[in-house]
Tab-separated table of C-alpha atoms and ligand atoms in Angstrom:
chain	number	residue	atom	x	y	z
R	1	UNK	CA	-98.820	-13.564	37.834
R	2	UNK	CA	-98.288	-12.921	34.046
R	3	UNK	CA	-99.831	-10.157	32.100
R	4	UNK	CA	-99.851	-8.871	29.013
R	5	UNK	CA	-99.459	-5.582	29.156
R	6	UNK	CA	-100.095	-2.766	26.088
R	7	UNK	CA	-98.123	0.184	25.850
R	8	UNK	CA	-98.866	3.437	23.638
R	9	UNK	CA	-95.749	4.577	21.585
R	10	UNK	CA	-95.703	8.271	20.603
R	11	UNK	CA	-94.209	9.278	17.913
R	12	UNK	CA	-93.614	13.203	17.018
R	13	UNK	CA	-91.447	14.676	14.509
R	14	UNK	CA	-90.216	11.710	12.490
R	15	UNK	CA	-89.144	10.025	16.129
R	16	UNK	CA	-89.936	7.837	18.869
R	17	UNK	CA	-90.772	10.421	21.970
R	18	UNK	CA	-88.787	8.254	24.995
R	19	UNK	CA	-91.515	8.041	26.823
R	20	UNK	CA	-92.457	5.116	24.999
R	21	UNK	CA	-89.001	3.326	25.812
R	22	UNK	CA	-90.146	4.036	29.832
R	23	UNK	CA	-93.391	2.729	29.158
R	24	UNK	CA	-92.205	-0.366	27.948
R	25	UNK	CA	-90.092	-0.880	31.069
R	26	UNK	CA	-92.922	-0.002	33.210
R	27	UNK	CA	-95.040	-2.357	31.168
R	28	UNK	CA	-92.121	-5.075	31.831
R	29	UNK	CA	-92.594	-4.351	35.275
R	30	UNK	CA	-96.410	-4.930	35.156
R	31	UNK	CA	-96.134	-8.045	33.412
R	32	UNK	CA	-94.256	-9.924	35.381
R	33	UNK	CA	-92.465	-12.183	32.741
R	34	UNK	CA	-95.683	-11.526	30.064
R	35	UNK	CA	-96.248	-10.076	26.936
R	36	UNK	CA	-95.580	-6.158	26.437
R	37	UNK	CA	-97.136	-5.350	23.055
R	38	UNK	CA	-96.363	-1.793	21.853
R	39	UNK	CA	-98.474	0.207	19.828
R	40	UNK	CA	-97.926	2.487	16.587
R	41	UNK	CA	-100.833	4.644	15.590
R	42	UNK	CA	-100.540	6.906	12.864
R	43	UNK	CA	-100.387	7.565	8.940
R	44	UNK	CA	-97.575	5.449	8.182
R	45	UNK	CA	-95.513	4.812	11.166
R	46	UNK	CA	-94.532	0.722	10.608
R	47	UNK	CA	-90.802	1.730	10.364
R	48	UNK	CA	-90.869	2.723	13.670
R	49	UNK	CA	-91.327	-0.831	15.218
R	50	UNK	CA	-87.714	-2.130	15.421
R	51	UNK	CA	-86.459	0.956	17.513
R	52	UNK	CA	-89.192	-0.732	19.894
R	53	UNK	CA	-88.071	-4.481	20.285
R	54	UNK	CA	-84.649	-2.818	20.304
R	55	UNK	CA	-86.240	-1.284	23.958
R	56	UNK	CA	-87.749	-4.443	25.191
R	57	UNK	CA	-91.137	-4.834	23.418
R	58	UNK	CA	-91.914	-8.470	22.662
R	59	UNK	CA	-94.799	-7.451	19.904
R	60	UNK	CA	-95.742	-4.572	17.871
R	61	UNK	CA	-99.690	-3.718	16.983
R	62	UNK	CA	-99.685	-0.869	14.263
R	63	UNK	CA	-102.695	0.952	13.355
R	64	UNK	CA	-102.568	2.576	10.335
R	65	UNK	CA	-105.047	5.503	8.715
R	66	UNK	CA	-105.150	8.526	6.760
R	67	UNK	CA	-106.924	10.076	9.421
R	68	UNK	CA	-104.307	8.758	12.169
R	69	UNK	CA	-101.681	10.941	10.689
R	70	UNK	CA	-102.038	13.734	13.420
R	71	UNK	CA	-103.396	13.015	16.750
R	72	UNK	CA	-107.319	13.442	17.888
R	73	UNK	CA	-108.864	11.926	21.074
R	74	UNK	CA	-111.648	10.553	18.823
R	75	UNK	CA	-109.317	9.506	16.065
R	76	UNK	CA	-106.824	7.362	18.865
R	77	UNK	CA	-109.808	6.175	21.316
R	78	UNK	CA	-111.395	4.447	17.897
R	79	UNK	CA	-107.455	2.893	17.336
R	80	UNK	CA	-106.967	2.307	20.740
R	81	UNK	CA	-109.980	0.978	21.618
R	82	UNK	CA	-110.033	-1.571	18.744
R	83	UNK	CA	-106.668	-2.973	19.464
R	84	UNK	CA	-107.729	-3.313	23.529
R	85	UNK	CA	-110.457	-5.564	22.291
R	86	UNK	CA	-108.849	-7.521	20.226
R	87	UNK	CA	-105.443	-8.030	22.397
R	88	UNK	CA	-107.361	-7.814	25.639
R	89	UNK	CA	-104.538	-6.877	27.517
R	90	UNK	CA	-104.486	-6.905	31.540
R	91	UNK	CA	-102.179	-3.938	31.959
R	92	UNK	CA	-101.925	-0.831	29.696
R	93	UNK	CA	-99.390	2.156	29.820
R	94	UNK	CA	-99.142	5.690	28.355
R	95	UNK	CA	-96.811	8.538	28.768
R	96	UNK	CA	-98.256	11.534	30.969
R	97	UNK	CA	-97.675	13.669	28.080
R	98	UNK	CA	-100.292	16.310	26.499
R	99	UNK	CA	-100.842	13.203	24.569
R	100	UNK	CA	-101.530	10.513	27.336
R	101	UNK	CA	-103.073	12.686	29.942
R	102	UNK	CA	-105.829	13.600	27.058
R	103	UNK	CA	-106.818	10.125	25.905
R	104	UNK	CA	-106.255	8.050	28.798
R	105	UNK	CA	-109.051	9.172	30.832
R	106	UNK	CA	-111.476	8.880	27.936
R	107	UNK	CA	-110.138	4.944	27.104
R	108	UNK	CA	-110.756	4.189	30.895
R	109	UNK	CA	-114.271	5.357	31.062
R	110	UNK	CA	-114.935	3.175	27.252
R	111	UNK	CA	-112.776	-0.028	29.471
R	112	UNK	CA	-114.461	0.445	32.312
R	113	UNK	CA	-111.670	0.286	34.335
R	114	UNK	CA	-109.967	2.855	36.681
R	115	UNK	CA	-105.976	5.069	35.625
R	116	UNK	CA	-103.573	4.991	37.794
R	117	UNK	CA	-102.265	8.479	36.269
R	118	UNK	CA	-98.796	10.477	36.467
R	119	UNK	CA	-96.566	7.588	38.066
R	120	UNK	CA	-93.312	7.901	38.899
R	121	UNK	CA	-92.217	4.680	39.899
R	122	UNK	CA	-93.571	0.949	39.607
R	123	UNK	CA	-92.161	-1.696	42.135
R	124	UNK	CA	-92.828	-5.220	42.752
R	125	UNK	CA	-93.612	-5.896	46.463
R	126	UNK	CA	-94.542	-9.261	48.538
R	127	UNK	CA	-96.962	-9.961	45.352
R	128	UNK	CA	-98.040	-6.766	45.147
R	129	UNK	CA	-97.607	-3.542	41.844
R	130	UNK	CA	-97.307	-0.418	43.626
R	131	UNK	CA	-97.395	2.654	41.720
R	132	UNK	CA	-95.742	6.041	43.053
R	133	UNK	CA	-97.150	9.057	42.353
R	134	UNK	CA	-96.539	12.830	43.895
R	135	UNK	CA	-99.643	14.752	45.350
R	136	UNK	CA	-99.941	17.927	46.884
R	137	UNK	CA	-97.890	19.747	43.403
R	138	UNK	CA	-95.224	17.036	44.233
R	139	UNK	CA	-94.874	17.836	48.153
R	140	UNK	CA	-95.807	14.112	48.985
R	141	UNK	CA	-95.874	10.747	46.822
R	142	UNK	CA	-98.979	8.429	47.501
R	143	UNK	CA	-98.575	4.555	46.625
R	144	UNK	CA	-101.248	3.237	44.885
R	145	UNK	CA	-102.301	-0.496	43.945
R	146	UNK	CA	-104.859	-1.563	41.572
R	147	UNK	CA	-107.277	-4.466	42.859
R	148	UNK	CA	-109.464	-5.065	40.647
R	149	UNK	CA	-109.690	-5.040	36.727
R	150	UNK	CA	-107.015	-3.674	33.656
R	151	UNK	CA	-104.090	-2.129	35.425
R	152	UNK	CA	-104.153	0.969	33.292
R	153	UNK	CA	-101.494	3.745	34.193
R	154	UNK	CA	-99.651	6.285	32.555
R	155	UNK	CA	-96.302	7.232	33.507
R	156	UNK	CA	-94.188	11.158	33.706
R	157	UNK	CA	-91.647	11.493	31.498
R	158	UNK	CA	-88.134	10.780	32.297
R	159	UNK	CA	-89.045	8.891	36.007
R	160	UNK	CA	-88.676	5.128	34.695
R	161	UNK	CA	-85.100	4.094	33.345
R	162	UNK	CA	-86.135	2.456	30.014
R	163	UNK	CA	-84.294	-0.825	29.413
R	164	UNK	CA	-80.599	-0.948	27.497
R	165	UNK	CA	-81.191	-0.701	23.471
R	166	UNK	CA	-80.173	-3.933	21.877
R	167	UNK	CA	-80.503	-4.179	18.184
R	168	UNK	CA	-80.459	-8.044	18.415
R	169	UNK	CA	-83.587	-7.892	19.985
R	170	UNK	CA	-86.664	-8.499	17.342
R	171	UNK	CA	-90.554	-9.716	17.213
R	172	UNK	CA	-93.825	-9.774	15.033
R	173	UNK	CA	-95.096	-7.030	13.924
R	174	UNK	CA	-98.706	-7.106	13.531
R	175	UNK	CA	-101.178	-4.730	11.879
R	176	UNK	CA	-105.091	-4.282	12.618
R	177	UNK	CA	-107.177	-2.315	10.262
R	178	UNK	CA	-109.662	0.123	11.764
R	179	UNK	CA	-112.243	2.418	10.345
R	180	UNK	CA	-111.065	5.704	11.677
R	181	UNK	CA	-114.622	7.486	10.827
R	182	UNK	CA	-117.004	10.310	12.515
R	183	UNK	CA	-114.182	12.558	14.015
R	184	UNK	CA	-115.407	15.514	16.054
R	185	UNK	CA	-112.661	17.485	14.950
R	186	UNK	CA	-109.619	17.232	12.073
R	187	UNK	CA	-105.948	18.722	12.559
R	188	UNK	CA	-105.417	20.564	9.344
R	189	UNK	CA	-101.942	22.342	10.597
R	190	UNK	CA	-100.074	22.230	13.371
R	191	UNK	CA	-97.722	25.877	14.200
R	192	UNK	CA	-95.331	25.664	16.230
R	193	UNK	CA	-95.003	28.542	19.027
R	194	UNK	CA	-91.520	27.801	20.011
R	195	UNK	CA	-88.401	27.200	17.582
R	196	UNK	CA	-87.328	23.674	17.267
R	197	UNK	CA	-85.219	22.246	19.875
R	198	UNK	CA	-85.085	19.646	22.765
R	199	UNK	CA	-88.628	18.943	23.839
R	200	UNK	CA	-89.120	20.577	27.518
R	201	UNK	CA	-90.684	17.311	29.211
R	202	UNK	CA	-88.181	15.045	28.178
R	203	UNK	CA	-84.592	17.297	28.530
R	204	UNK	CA	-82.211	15.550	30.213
R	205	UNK	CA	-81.161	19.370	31.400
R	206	UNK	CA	-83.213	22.531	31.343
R	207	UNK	CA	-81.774	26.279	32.279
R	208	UNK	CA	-84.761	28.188	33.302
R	209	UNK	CA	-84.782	31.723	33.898
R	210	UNK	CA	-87.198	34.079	35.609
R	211	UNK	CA	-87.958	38.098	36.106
R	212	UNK	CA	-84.482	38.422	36.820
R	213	UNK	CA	-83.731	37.495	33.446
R	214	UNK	CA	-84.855	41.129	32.586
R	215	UNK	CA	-86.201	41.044	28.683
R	216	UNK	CA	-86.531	38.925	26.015
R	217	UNK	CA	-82.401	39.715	24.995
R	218	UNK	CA	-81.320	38.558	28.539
R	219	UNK	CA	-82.838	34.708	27.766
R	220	UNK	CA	-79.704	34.744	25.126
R	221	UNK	CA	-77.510	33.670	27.557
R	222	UNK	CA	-79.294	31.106	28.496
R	223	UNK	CA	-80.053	29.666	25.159
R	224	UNK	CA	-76.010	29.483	25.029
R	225	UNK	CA	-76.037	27.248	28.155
R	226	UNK	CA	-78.481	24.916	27.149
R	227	UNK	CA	-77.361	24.546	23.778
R	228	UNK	CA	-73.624	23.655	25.532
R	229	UNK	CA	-75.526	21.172	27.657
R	230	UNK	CA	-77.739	19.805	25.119
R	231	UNK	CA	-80.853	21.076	26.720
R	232	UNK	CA	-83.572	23.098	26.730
R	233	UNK	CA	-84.819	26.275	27.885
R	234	UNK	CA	-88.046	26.947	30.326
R	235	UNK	CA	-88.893	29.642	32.240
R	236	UNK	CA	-91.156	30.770	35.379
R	237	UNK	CA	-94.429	32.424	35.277
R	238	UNK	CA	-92.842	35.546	36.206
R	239	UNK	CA	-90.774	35.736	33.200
R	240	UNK	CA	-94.039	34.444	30.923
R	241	UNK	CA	-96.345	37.197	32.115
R	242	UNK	CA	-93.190	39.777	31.581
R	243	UNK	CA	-93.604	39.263	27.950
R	244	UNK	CA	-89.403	37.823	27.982
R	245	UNK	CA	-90.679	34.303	26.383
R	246	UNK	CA	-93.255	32.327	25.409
R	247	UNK	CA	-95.890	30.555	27.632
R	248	UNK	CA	-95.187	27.140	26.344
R	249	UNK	CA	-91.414	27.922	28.250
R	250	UNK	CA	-93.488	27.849	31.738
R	251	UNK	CA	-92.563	25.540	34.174
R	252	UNK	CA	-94.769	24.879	37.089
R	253	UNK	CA	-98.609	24.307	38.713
R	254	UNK	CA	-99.847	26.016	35.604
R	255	UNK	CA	-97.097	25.215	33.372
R	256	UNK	CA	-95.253	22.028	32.721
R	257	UNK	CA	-94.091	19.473	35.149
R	258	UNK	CA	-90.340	18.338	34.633
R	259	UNK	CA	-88.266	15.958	35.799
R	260	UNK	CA	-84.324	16.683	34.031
R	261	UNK	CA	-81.813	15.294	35.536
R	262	UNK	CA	-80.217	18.762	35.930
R	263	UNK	CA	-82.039	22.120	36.340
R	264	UNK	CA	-80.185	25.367	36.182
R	265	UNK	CA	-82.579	28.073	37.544
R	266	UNK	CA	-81.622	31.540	36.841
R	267	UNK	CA	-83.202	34.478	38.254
R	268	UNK	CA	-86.240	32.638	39.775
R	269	UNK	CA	-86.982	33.270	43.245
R	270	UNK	CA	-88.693	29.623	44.050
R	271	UNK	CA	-92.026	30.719	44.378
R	272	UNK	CA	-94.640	27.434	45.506
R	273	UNK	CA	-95.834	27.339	41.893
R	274	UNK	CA	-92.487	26.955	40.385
R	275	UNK	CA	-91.624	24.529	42.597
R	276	UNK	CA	-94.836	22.674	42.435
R	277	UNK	CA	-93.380	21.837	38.574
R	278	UNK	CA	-89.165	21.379	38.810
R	279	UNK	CA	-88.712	19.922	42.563
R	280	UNK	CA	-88.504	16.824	41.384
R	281	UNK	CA	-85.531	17.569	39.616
R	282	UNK	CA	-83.063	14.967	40.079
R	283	UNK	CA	-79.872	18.245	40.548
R	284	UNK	CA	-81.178	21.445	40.683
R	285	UNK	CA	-78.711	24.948	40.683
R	286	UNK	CA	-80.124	27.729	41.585
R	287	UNK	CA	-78.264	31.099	40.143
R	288	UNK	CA	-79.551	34.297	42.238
R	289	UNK	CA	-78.612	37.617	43.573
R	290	UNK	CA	-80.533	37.043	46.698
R	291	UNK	CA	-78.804	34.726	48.928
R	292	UNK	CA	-82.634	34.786	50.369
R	293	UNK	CA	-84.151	33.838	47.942
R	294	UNK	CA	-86.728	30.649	48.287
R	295	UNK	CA	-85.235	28.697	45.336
R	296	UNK	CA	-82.077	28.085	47.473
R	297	UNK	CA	-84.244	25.622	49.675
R	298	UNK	CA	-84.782	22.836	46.995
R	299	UNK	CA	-81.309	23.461	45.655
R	300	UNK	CA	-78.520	20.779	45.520
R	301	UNK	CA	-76.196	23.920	44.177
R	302	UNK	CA	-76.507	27.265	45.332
R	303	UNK	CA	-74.817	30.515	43.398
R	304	UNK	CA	-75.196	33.683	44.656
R	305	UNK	CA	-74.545	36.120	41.944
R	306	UNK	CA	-75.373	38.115	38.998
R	307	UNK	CA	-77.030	35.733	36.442
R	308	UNK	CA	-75.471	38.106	33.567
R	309	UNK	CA	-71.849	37.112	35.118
R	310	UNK	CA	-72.706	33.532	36.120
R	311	UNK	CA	-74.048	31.735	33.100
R	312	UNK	CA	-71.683	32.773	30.193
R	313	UNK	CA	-68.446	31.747	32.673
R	314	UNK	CA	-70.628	28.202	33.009
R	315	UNK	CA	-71.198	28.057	29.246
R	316	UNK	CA	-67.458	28.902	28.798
R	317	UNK	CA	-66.414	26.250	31.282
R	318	UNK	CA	-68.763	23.419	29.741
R	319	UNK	CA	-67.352	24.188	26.057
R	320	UNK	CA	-63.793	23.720	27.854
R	321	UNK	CA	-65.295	19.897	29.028
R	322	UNK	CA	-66.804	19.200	25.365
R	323	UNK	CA	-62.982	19.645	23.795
H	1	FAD	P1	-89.646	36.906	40.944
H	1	FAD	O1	-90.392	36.302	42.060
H	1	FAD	O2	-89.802	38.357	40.693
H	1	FAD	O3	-88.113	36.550	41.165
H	1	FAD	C1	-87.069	37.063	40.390
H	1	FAD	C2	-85.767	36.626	41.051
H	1	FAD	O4	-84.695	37.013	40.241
H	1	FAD	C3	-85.520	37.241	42.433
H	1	FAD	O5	-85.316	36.190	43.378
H	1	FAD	C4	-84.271	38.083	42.265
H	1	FAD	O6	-83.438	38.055	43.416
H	1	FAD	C5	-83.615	37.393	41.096
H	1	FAD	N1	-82.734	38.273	40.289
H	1	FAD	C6	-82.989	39.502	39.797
H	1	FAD	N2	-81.961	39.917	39.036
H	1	FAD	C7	-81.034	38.936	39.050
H	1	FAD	C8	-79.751	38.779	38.445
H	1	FAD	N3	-79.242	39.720	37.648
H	1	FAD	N4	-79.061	37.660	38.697
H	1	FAD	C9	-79.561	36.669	39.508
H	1	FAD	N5	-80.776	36.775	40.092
H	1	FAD	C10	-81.511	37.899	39.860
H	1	FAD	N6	-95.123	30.632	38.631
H	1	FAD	C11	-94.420	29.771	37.893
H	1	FAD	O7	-93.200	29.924	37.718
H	1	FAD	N7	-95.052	28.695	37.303
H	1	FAD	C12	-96.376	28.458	37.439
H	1	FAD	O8	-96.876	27.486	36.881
H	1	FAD	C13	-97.134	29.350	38.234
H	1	FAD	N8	-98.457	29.137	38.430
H	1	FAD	C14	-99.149	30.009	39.255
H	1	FAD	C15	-100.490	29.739	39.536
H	1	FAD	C16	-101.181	30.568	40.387
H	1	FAD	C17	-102.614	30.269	40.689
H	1	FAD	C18	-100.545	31.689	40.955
H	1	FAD	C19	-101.278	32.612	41.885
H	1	FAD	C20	-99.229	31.960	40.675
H	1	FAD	C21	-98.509	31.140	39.812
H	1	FAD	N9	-97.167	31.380	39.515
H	1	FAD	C22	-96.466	30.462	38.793
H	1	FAD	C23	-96.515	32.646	39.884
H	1	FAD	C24	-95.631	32.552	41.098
H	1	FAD	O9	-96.394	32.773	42.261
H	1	FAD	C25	-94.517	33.634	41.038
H	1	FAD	O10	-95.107	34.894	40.900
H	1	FAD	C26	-93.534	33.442	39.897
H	1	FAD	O11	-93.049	32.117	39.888
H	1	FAD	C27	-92.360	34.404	40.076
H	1	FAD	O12	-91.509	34.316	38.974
H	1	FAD	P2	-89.953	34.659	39.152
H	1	FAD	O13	-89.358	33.802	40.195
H	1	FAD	O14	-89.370	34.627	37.800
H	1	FAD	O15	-90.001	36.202	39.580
């Protein structure tokens, strides 16, 4: 069965967040040879609507308002909402970002309908969507279909292979004016806690380090790595509470959930709650002293060593490759 199927595109710091290519495929997915319309919301965020088609979507719907131009649940609901009713679209999908996983709840309860939240896969199966999602911190996956009603879902970051770019790929944009009014609250500056970089949710790589890291100095290393790779840098509770980085660095139950396709742990000893937020790592290495150590378990890659000795001969090797 066709669908038309809606898909949020997030935009943050003057770029498309991927997500919003992996939506689109998921939306593809959903529709079953229908329409995938993407949406823009923001101040003045038009010129982002090729980069979409380029990524598969067939139609653009931008919202545009002053008060658009940094994000509020109240300000996107009103967007979102308005565009819903006037596309009416049987399938709808966010990223599980900070973004998604605030406003999708609150657009479900205004639709009605029921969210299908953090999936990690969508598959087509004897006429039949079923959406994967882990449970239990990411110990088991559930499969979950929707019977009944708008297929909303919003999918994890870097889980769902977004379609090949082609820049011969176009479609109408189209944009609906909304009255962006009453807002509970207003953004008047967003400061940034960590320097600017890769985003942690959507590197491709992340070196973490933990307590074994030592101080705040000993994460330099580290930096060196990732920066090599491309990536970013996280880090474990352990190293959070020890005052070596920032809490926005923590990865895990209480932290963020990530999904790189390689994680280089470094001085973590693989502690449930860690776990609970890089297991699903496509390659993880684990770098630790203790050839005991817990982290070893979910490892693809063990080294048993002194991180201090470990990391710079890595970051030495991968310059060698990048020559
Ligand atoms: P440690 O457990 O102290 O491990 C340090 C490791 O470094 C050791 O394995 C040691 O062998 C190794 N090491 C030391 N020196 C070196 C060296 N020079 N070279 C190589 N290896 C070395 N934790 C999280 O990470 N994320 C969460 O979201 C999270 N949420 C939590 C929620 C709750 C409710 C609770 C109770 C706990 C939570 N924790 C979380 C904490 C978690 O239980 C662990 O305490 C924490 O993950 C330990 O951090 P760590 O591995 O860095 O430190």
């Amino acid at each position: 069965m066709a669908r038309k199927v809606l898909t949020l595109a997030e935009v943050r710091d003057g770029s498309l967040r991927n997500v919003s290519f992996e939506a689109i495929a998921a939306a593809k997915t959903i529709a079953q040879g229908g329409e995938v319309v993407s949406v823009l919301v923001g101040e003045s965020v038009q010129s982002y609507a090729n980069e979409l088609f380029f990524y598969g979507a067939d139609r653009v719907v931008v919202v545009e308002h002053p008060n658009l131009k940094n994000y509020t649940s109240d300000g996107y609901s009103q967007a979102l909402k308005a565009v819903i009713d006037e596309e009416k679209p049987e399938g709808i999908v966010f990223g599980h970002t900070a973004l998604g996983k605030d406003l999708s709840p609150k657009l479900a309860i205004k639709l009605n309908s029921g969210l299908v939240s953090d999936v990690v896969a969508v598959e087509e199966a004897g006429g039949n969507l079923i959406f994967t999602r882990p449970i239990y911190s990411g110990k088991a996956f559930e499969k979950k279909i929707v019977t009944d009603g708008i297929i909303f879902v919003t999918v994890r970051p870097n889980n769902i292979q977004p379609l090949e770019r082609d820049e011969s790929r176009s479609g109408e944009v189209k944009a609906v004016s909304v009255d962006i009014k009453d807002l509970r609250a207003i953004v008047k500056e967003i400061v940034r806690k960590t320097a600017e970089g890769v985003d942690l949710t959507e590197a491709k790589v992340i070196v973490a380090g933990g307590r074994g890291v030592k101080s705040a100095e000993g994460f330099k290393p580290l930096q060196e790595l990732a920066e090599v790779l491309g990536g970013a840098v996280g880090a474990s509770r352990g190293a959070c509470d020890a005052g070596y980085c920032d809490y926005s660095l923590q990865i895990g139950q209480t932290g963020k959930v990530v999904t790189p396709d390689l994680y280089i742990a470094c001085g973590i000893s693989g502690a449930i709650q860690h776990l609970a937020g890089m297991s699903n790592s496509k390659v993880i290495v684990a770098i630790n002293k203790d050839p005991e150590a817990n982290i070893f378990k979910v490892a693809d890659y063990g080294i048993v060593g002194d991180l201090f000795e470990v990391v710079p001969l890595l970051t030495e090797e991968f310059k060698k490759l990048k020559v």
